[in-house]
Coordinates of C-alpha atoms in Angstrom, one line a residue:
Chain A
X4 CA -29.5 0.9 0.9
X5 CA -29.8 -1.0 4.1
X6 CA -32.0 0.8 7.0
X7 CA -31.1 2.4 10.0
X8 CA -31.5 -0.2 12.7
X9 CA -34.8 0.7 14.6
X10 CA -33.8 -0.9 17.8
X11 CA -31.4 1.0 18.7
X12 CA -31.6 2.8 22.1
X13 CA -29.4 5.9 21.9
X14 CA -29.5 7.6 18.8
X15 CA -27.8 6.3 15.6
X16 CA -28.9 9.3 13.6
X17 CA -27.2 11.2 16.3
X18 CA -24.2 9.2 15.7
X19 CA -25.1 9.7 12.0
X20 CA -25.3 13.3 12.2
X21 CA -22.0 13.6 14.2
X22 CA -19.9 10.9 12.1
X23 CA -20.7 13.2 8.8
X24 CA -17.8 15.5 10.1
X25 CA -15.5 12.6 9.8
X26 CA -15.2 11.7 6.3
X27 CA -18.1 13.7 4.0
X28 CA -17.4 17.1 5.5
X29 CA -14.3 17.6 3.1
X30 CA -16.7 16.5 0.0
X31 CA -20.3 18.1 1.0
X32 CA -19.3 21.3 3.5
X33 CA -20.6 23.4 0.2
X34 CA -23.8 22.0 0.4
X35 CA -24.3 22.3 4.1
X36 CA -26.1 26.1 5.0
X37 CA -24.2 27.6 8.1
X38 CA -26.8 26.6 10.7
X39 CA -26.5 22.6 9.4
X40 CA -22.7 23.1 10.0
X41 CA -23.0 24.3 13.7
X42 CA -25.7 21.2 14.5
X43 CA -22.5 19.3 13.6
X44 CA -20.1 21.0 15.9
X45 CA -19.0 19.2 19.3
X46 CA -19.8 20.1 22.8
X47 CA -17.6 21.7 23.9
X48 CA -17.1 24.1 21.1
X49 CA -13.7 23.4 20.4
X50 CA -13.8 24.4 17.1
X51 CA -14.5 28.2 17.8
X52 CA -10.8 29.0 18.3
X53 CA -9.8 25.5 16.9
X54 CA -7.4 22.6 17.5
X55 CA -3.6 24.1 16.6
X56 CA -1.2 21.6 15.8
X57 CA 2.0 23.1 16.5
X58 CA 4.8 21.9 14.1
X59 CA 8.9 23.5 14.2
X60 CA 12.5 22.2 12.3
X61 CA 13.2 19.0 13.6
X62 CA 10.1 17.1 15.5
X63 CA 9.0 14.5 15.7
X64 CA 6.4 13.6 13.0
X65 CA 4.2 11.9 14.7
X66 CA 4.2 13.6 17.9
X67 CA 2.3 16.1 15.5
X68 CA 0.4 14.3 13.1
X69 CA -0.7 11.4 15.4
X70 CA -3.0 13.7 17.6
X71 CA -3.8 15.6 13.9
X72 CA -5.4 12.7 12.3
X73 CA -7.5 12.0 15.3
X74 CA -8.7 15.0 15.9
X75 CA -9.7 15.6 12.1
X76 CA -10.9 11.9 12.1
X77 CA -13.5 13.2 14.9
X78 CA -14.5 15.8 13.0
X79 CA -12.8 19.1 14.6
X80 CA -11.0 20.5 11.8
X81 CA -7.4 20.8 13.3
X82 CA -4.7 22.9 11.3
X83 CA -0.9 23.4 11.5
X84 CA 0.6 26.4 13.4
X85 CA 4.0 27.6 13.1
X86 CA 6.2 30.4 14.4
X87 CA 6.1 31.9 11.0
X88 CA 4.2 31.0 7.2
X89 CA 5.9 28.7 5.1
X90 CA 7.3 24.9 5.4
X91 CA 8.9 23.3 8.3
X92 CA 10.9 19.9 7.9
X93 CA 10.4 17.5 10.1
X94 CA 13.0 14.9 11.8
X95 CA 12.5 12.2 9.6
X96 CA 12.1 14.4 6.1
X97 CA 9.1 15.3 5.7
X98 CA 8.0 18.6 4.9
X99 CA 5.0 20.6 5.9
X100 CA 3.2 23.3 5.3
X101 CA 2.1 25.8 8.0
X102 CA -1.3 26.9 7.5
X103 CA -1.4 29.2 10.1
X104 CA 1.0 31.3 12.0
X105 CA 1.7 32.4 15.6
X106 CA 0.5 36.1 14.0
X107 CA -2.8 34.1 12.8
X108 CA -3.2 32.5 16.1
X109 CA -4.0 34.7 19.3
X110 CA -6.1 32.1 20.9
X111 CA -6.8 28.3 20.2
X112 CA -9.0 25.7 22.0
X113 CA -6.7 22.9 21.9
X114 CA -3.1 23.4 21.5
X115 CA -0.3 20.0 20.7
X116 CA 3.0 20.6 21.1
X117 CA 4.7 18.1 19.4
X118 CA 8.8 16.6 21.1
X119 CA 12.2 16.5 19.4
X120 CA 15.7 16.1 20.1
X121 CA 17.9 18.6 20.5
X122 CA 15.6 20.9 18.0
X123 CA 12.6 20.7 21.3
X124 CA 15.9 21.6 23.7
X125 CA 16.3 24.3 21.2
X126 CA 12.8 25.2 21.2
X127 CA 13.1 25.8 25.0
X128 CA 15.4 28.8 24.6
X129 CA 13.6 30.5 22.1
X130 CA 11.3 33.1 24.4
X131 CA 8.8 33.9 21.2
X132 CA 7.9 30.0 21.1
X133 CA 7.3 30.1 25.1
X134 CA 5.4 33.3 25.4
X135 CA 3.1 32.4 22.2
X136 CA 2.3 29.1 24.5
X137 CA 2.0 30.8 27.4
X138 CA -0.4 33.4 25.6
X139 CA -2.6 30.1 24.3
X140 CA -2.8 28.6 27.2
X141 CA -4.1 31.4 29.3
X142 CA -7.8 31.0 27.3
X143 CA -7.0 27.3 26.3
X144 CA -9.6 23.9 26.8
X145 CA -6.6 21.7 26.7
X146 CA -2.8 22.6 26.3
X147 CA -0.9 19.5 25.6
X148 CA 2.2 17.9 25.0
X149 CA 3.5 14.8 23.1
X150 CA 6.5 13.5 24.1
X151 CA 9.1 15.9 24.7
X152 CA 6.8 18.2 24.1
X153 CA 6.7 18.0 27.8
X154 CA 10.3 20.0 28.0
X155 CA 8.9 22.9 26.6
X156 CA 5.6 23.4 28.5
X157 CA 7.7 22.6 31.1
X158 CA 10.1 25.2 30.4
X159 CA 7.2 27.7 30.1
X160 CA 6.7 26.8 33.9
X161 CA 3.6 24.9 32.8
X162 CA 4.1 21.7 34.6
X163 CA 4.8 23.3 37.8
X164 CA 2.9 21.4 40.5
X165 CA 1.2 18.9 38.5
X166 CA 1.5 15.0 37.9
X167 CA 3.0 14.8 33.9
X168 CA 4.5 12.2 31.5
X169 CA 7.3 12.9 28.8
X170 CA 8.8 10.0 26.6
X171 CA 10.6 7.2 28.9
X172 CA 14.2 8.8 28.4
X173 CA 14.8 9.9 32.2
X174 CA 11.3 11.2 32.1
X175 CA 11.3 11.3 36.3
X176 CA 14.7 13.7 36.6
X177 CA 13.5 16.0 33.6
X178 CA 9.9 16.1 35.0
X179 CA 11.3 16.9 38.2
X180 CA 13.7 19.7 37.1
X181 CA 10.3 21.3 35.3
X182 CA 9.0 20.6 39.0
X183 CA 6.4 18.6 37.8
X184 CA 5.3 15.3 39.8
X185 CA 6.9 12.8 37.2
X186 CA 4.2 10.0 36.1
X187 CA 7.1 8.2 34.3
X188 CA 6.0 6.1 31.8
X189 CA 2.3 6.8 31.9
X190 CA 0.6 6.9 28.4
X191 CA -1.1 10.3 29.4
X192 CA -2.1 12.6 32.0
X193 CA -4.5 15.0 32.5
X194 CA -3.6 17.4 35.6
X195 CA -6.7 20.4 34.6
X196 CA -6.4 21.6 31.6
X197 CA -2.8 20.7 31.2
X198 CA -2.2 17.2 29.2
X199 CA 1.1 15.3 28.9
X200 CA 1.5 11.9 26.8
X201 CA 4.6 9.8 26.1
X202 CA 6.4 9.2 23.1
X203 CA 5.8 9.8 20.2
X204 CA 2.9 7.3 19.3
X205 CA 1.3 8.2 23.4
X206 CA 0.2 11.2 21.5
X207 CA -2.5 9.1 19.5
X208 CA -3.9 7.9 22.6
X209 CA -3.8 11.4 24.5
X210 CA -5.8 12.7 21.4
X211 CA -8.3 9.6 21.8
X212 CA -8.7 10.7 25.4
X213 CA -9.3 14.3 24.8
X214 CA -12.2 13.4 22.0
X215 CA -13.8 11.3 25.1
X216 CA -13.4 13.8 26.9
X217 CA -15.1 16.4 24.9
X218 CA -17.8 13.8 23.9
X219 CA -18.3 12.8 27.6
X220 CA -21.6 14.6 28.3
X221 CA -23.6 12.3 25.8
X222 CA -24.5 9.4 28.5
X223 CA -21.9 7.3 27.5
X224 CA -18.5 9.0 28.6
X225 CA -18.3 9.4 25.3
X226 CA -17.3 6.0 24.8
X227 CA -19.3 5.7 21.5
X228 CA -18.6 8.4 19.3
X229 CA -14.7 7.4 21.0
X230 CA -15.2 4.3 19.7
X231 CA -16.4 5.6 15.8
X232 CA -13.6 7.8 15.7
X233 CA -10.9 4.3 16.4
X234 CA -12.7 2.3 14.3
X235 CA -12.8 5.3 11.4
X236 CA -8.8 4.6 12.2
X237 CA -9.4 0.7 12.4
X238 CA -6.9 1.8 15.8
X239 CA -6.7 -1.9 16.9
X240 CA -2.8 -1.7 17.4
X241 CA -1.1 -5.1 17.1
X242 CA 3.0 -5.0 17.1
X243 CA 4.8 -7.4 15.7
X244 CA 6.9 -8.1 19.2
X245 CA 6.5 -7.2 22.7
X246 CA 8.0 -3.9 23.6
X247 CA 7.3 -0.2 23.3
X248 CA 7.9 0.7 26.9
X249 CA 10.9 0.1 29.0
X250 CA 9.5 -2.5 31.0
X251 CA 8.4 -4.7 27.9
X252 CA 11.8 -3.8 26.2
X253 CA 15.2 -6.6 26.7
X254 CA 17.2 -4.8 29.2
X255 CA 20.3 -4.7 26.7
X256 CA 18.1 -3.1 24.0
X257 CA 16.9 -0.6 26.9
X258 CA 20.1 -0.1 27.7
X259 CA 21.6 1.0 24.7
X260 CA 18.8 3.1 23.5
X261 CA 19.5 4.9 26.9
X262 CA 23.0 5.2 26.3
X263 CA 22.9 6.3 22.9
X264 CA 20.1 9.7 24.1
X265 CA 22.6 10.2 27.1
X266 CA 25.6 10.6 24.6
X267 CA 23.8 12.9 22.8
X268 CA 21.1 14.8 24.5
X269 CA 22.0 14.5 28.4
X270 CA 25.0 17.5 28.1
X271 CA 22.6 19.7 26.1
X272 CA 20.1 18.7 28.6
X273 CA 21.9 19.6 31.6
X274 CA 22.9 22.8 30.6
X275 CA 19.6 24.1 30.2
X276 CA 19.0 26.7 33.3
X277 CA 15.9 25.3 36.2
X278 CA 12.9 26.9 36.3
X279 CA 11.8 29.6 38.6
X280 CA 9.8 28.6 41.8
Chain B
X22 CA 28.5 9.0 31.5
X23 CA 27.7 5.3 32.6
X24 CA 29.7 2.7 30.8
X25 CA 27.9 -0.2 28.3
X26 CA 27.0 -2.7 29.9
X27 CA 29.3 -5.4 29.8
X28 CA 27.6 -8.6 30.6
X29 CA 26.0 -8.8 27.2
X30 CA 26.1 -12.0 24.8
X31 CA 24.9 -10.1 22.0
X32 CA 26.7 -7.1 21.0
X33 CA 25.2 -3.6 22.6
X34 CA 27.8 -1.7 20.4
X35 CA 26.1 -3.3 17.1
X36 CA 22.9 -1.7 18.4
X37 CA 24.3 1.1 19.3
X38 CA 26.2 1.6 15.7
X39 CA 22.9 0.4 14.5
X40 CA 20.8 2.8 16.6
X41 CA 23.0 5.9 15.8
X42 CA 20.8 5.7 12.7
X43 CA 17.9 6.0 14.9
X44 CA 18.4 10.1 15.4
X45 CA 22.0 10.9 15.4
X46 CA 22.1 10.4 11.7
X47 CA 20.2 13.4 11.1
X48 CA 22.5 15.4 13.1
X49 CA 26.0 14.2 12.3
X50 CA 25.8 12.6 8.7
X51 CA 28.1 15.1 7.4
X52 CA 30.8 14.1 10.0
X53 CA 30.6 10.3 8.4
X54 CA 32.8 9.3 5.9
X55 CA 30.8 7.1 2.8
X56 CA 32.1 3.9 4.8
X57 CA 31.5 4.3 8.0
X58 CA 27.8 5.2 6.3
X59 CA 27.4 1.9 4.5
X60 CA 28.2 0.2 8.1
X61 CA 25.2 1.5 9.3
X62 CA 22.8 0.6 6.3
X63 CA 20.7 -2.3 6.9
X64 CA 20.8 -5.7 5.2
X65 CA 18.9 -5.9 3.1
X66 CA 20.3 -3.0 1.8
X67 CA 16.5 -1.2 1.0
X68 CA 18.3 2.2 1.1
X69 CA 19.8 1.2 -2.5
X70 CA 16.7 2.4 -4.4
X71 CA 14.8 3.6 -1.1
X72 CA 11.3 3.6 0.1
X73 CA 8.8 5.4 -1.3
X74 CA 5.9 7.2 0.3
X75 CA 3.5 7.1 -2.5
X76 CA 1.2 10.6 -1.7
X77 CA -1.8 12.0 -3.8
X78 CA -4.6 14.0 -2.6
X79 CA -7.2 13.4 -0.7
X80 CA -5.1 10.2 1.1
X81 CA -5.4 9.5 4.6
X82 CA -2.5 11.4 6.4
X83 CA -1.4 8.4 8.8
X84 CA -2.2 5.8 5.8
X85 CA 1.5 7.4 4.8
X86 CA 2.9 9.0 7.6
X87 CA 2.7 6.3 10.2
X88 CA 4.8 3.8 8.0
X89 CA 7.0 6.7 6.9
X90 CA 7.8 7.4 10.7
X91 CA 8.2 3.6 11.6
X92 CA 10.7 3.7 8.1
X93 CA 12.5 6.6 9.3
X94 CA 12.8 6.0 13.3
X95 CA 14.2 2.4 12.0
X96 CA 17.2 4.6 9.8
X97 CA 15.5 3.6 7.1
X98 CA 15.2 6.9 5.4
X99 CA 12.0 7.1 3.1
X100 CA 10.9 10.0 1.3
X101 CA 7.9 11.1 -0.2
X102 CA 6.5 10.3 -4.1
X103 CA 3.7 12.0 -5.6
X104 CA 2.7 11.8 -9.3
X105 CA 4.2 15.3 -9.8
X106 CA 5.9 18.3 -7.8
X107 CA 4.4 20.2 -5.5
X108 CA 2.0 20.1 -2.0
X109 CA -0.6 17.6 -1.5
X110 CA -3.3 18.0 0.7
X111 CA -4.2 15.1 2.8
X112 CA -7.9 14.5 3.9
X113 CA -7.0 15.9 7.4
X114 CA -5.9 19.4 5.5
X115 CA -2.2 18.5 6.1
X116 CA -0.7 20.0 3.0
X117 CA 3.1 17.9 2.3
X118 CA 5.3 18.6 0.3
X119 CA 6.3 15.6 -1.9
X120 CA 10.2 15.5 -2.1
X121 CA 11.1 13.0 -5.3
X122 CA 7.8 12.9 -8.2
X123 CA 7.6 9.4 -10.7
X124 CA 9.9 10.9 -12.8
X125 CA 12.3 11.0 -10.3
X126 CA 11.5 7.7 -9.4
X127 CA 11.8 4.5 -11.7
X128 CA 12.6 1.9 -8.9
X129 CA 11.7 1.4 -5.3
X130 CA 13.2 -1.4 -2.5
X131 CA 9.9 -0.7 -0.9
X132 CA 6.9 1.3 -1.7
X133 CA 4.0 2.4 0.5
X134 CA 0.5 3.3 -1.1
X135 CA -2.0 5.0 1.0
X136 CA -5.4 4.8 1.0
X137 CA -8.3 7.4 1.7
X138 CA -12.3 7.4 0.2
X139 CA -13.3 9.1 -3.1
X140 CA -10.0 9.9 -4.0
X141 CA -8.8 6.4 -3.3
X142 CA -11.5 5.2 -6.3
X143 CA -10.3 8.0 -8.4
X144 CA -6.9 6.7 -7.9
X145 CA -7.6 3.5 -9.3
X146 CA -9.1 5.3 -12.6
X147 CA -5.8 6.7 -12.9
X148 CA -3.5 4.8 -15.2
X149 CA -0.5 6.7 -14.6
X150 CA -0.5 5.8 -11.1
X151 CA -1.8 2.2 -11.9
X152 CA 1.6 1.6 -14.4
X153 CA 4.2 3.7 -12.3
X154 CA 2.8 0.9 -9.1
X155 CA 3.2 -1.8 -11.8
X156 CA 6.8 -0.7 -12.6
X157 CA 8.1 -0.4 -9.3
X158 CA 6.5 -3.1 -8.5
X159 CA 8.1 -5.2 -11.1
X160 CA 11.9 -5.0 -8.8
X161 CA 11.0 -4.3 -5.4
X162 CA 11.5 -6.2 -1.9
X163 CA 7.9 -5.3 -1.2
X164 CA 5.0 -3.3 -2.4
X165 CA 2.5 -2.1 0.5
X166 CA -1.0 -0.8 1.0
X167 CA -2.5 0.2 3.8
X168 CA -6.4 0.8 4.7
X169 CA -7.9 1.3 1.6
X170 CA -4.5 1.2 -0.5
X171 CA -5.1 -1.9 -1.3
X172 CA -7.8 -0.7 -3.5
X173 CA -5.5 0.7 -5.4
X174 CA -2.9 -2.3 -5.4
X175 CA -6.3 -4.0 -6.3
X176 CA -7.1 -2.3 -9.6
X177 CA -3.4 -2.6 -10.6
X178 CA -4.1 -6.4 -10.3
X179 CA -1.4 -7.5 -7.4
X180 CA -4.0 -8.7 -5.4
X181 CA -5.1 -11.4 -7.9
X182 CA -4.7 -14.9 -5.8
X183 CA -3.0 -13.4 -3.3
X184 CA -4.4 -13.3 0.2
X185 CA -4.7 -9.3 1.6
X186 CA -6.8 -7.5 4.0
X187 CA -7.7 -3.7 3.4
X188 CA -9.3 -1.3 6.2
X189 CA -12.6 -2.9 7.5
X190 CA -15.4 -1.7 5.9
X191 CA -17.2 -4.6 3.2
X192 CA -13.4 -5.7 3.6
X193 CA -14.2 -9.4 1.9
X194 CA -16.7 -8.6 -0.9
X195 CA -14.1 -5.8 -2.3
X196 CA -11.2 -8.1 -1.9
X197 CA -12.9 -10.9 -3.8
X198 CA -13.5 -8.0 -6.6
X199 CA -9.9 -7.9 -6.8
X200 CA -9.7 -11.4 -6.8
X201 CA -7.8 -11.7 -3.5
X202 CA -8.0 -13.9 -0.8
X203 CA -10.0 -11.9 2.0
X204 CA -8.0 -11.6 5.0
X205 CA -10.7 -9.1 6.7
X206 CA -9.7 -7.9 9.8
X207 CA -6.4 -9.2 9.7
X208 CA -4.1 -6.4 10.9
X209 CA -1.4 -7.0 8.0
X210 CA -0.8 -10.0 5.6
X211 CA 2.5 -10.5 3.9
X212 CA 1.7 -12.3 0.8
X213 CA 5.4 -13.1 -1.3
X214 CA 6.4 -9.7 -2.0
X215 CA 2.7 -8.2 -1.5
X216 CA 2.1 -6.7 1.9
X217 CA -1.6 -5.5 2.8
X218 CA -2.7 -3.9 5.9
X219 CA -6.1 -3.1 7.7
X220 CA -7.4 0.7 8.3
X221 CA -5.4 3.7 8.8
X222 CA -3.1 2.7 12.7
X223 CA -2.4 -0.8 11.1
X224 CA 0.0 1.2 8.8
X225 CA 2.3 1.4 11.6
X226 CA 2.3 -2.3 12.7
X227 CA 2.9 -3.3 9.0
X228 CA 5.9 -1.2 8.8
X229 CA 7.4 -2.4 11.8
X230 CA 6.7 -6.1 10.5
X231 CA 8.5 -5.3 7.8
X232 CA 11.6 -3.6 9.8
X233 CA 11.7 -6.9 11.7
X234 CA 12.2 -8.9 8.2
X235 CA 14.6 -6.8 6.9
X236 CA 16.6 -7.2 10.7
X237 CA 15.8 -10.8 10.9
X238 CA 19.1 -12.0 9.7
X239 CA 20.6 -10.8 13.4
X240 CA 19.8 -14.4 15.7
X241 CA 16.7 -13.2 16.7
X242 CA 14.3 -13.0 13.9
X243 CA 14.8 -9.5 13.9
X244 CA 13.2 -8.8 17.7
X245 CA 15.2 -6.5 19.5
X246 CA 15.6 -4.1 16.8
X247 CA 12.5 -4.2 16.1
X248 CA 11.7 -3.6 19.9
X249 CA 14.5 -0.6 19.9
X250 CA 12.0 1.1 17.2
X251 CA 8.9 0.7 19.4
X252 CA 10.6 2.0 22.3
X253 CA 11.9 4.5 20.1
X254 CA 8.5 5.0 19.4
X255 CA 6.8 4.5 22.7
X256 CA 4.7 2.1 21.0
X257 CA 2.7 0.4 23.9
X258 CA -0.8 2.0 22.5
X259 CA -3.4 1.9 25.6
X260 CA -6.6 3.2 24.2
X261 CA -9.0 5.1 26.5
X262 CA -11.7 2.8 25.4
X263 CA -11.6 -0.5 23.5
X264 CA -12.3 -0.9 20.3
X265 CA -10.6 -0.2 17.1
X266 CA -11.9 -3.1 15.0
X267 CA -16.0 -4.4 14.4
X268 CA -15.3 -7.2 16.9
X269 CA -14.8 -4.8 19.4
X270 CA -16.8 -2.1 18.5
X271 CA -20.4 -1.4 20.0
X272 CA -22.4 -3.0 16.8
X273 CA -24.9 0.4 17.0
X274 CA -22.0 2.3 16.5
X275 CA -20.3 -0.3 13.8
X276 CA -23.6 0.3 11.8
X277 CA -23.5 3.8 12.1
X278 CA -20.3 3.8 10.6
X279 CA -21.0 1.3 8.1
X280 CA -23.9 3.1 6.9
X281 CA -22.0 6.4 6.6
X282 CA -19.5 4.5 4.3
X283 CA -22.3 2.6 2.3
X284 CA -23.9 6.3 1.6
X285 CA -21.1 8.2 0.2
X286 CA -18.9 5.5 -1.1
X287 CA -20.5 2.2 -1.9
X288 CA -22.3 3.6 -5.2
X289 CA -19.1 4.6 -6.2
X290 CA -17.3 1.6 -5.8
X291 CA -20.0 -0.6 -7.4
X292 CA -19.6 1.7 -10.5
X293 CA -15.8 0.0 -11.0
X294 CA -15.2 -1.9 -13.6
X295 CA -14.1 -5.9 -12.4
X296 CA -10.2 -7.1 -13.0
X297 CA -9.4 -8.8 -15.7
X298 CA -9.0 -12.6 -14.8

C-alpha cells in the first residue's frame, strides 16, 4: 500500500476521513460506532434534516438526479421525496421510487426541485405541492431549483425580489412575472438561501456550488474537498460541439427549439394567474 | 405566435418535425398515426431494437442516467435492462425500477453498461451478465461503458486490442489487464463498434457523441442536432472550481482519492483472474 504523502500541508487524512463518506460508506456504515459516523458529517450539518430530492410525473430526470449524485458523491446521503409513497415516472421513462413522503418530511436542510414541461406548469396549481415547499423552506439551508423548477418556487412567491435563473426558454418574461430580477442564462444563483440553476444539466453545477459552499469554512473555500467530489465524478465535461446555451447555439437551431416550447408550453404558460405583490 | 423563420438554407421545419421528438412526443404520441411516427425516427433507425440501459445494483446512478437522459432528450427512447424484474438500488440510494429484464431483451441497437466499485468487480464474476453483453453485443450499432463499465466490457473480452479509456483511477494498468489500448483520461473513445468513456459526467458527452453519429447523415456531421440536444439540455457545464480530471485536480487531493480507491478496491481487483489472450 503506498503511504500517505508526508508533505502535505493541509490535512490528507482530513481529506481521508471526509472522502470515506463518498464511496465506502454504503459498504462499511455497519462497522462504523455512531460517534465515528458524526466525525464524518459536514459542517454545516446538513444531514440532520437531510438533502430531499423532490421528484413528481413528468420531470425532468436529470433536473433531479444530477444534483442527487453530487450530493451523495459528497457524502450527504440525499433521498427522494414525493407527494405521496410509491413510484413516479419520469419524462423520459424512467421510474423511481419515492423513499420518503411529504408526510415523512416536515423539515429538510436542502430541498431540489426538479423542472418539467407542462407536468412543472401543472405542479404550480397544485396548492399541497406549494405549501409543503413553502413549509420546507421556512427552516431550510438551501431551497433550490433546477430548471423550471424555478416556476414553481416562483409560484410559491419564493423568487419575489431576488436575482434568479430558469432554463433559457424566455427565462427573463417568466422570471419577471414570478417578480424575480431575471439572471437569464446564468448557470446558477444564489440570492440567500434561495438557489436557482438553468436547465437541466445547470443543476449539476448548482449542486457543485452548494457542496463548496457548505465546505467553505475549511481554508480553502472548499475548493478541495469541491474538487474530490468532481473528480469522484471525473466531471471534466467535454461536448462533442459547441452549444448548450443560446448564445453558443446556430441561430436557426435556437430558433426552432424556441418555437417548438412556444407552440406548446407558451398558452399553458400564459394562462397561469401573476403572483401576489 | 411568431412565424419560422424564413431566411433559412437548411430546413427549420425538419428540425422542428425532428425536435417534436424532443418533448412533444411524450405528450401527443397517441395523436400520431404509425407513419407520421416513423417520420420522426432517426436514421439510423436505433429505435428498431432500442437502447438499452443496462442497471444492476450497486451502479453509479449517472453512469446510466446521464446517457439515458441524453438518449431520451435526443427522441431516442431508451429504457431500462436489469438481469431480472424489479427495483435496483443505485450506490446513491436511488431505487429504479427496471422496465424490460434479459429475457425481455435478446437484441439491442445500442446498449449502455454502467459502472460503480465492488459491485462493478462482482459484475464481471457474473456470467450471465458477461454472455447476455456478449449476445447483444454480437448485432448492435454500439456497445458502451462508462466510468468503470468498461470493466465489465473488459472481462467480457471487447476490450481486447481495442483502444478504451475507463473512469481515471489506475486507468492504464487495468485497461492493459483487459488487453486494451489505454486511452486514460480520454473523455470517450469510439473504437469500431466499441465505445468507452471516462468517469461518471463523461457518460453524458459519450452519449451525445453518439447522437451526433447517428444524425451525421444531415450536411453537417450531425452538429446542429446535436447542438438542439445540448441546448435542450442547457449543457454549457461551468464548474464552481476546476477540476474534474488528475490534470486539473490539486495532486494532495488526487492522492487522497487515489488512496481511498487503492484501499477498498485495489485488493479486490488484483484478485481477478487475467483474459484469455
Amino acid at each position: 500500500m503506498p503511504s500517505i504523502p508526508s508533505t502535505s500541508t493541509t490535512s490528507v487524512w482530513q481529506y481521508l476521513a471526509r472522502l470515506l463518506v463518498l464511496t465506502l460508506l454504503p459498504f462499511y456504515a455497519h462497522a462504523l460506532s455512531h460517534e465515528e459516523l458524526m466525525t464524518l458529517q459536514p459542517i454545516p450539518n446538513v444531514k440532520e434534516h437531510g438533502i430531499g430530492i423532490y421528484v413528481y410525473e413528468g420531470m425532468n430526470a436529470m433536473d433531479a438526479l444530477g444534483p442527487m449524485q453530487v450530493f451523495s458523491t459528497a457524502g450527504l446521503q440525499p433521498f427522494i421525496v414525493g407527494k405521496t409513497a410509491g413510484a413516479i415516472k419520469a419524462s423520459n421513462g424512467l421510474s423511481i421510487n419515492v423513499q420518503k413522503s411529504f408526510a415523512d418530511v416536515p423539515q429538510l436542510d436542502i430541498l431540489v426541485v426538479p423542472g418539467g414541461a407542462l407536468e412543472t406548469i401543472m405542479q404550480t396549481q397544485d396548492t399541497e405541492v406549494i405549501n409543503w415547499i413553502l413549509e420546507i423552506n421556512k427552516k431550510s439551508v438551501y431551497t433550490s431549483s433546477v430548471c423550471t423548477g424555478a416556476w414553481i418556487l416562483g409560484t410559491a412567491g419564493l423568487l419575489k425580489g431576488r436575482y434568479a435563473t430558469s432554463n433559457w426558454w424566455r427565462a427573463a418574461e417568466i422570471l419577471k412575472k414570478f417578480r424575480a430580477i431575471p439572471q437569464p442564462y446564468k448557470r446558477y444563483v444564489f440570492d440567500g438561501k434561495i438557489v436557482t440553476s438553468a436547465g437541466v444539466t445547470a443543476g449539476i453545477d448548482m449542486a457543485l456550488a452548494i457542496v463548496q459552499r457548505l465546505y467553505s469554512h475549511d481554508g480553502n473555500g472548499g475548493k478541495d474537498f469541491t474538487q474530490a467530489v468532481m473528480l469522484d465524478l471525473q466531471y471534466d465535461p467535454h461536448a462533442p460541439v459547441r452549444g448548450g446555451n443560446p448564445a453558443k447555439t446556430d441561430p436557426f437551431v435556437f430558433e426552432a427549439m424556441k418555437e417548438m416550447y412556444d407552440m406548446f408550453l407558451y398558452d399553458w404558460f400564459k394562462l397561469l394567474p401573476p403572483i401576489p405583490k
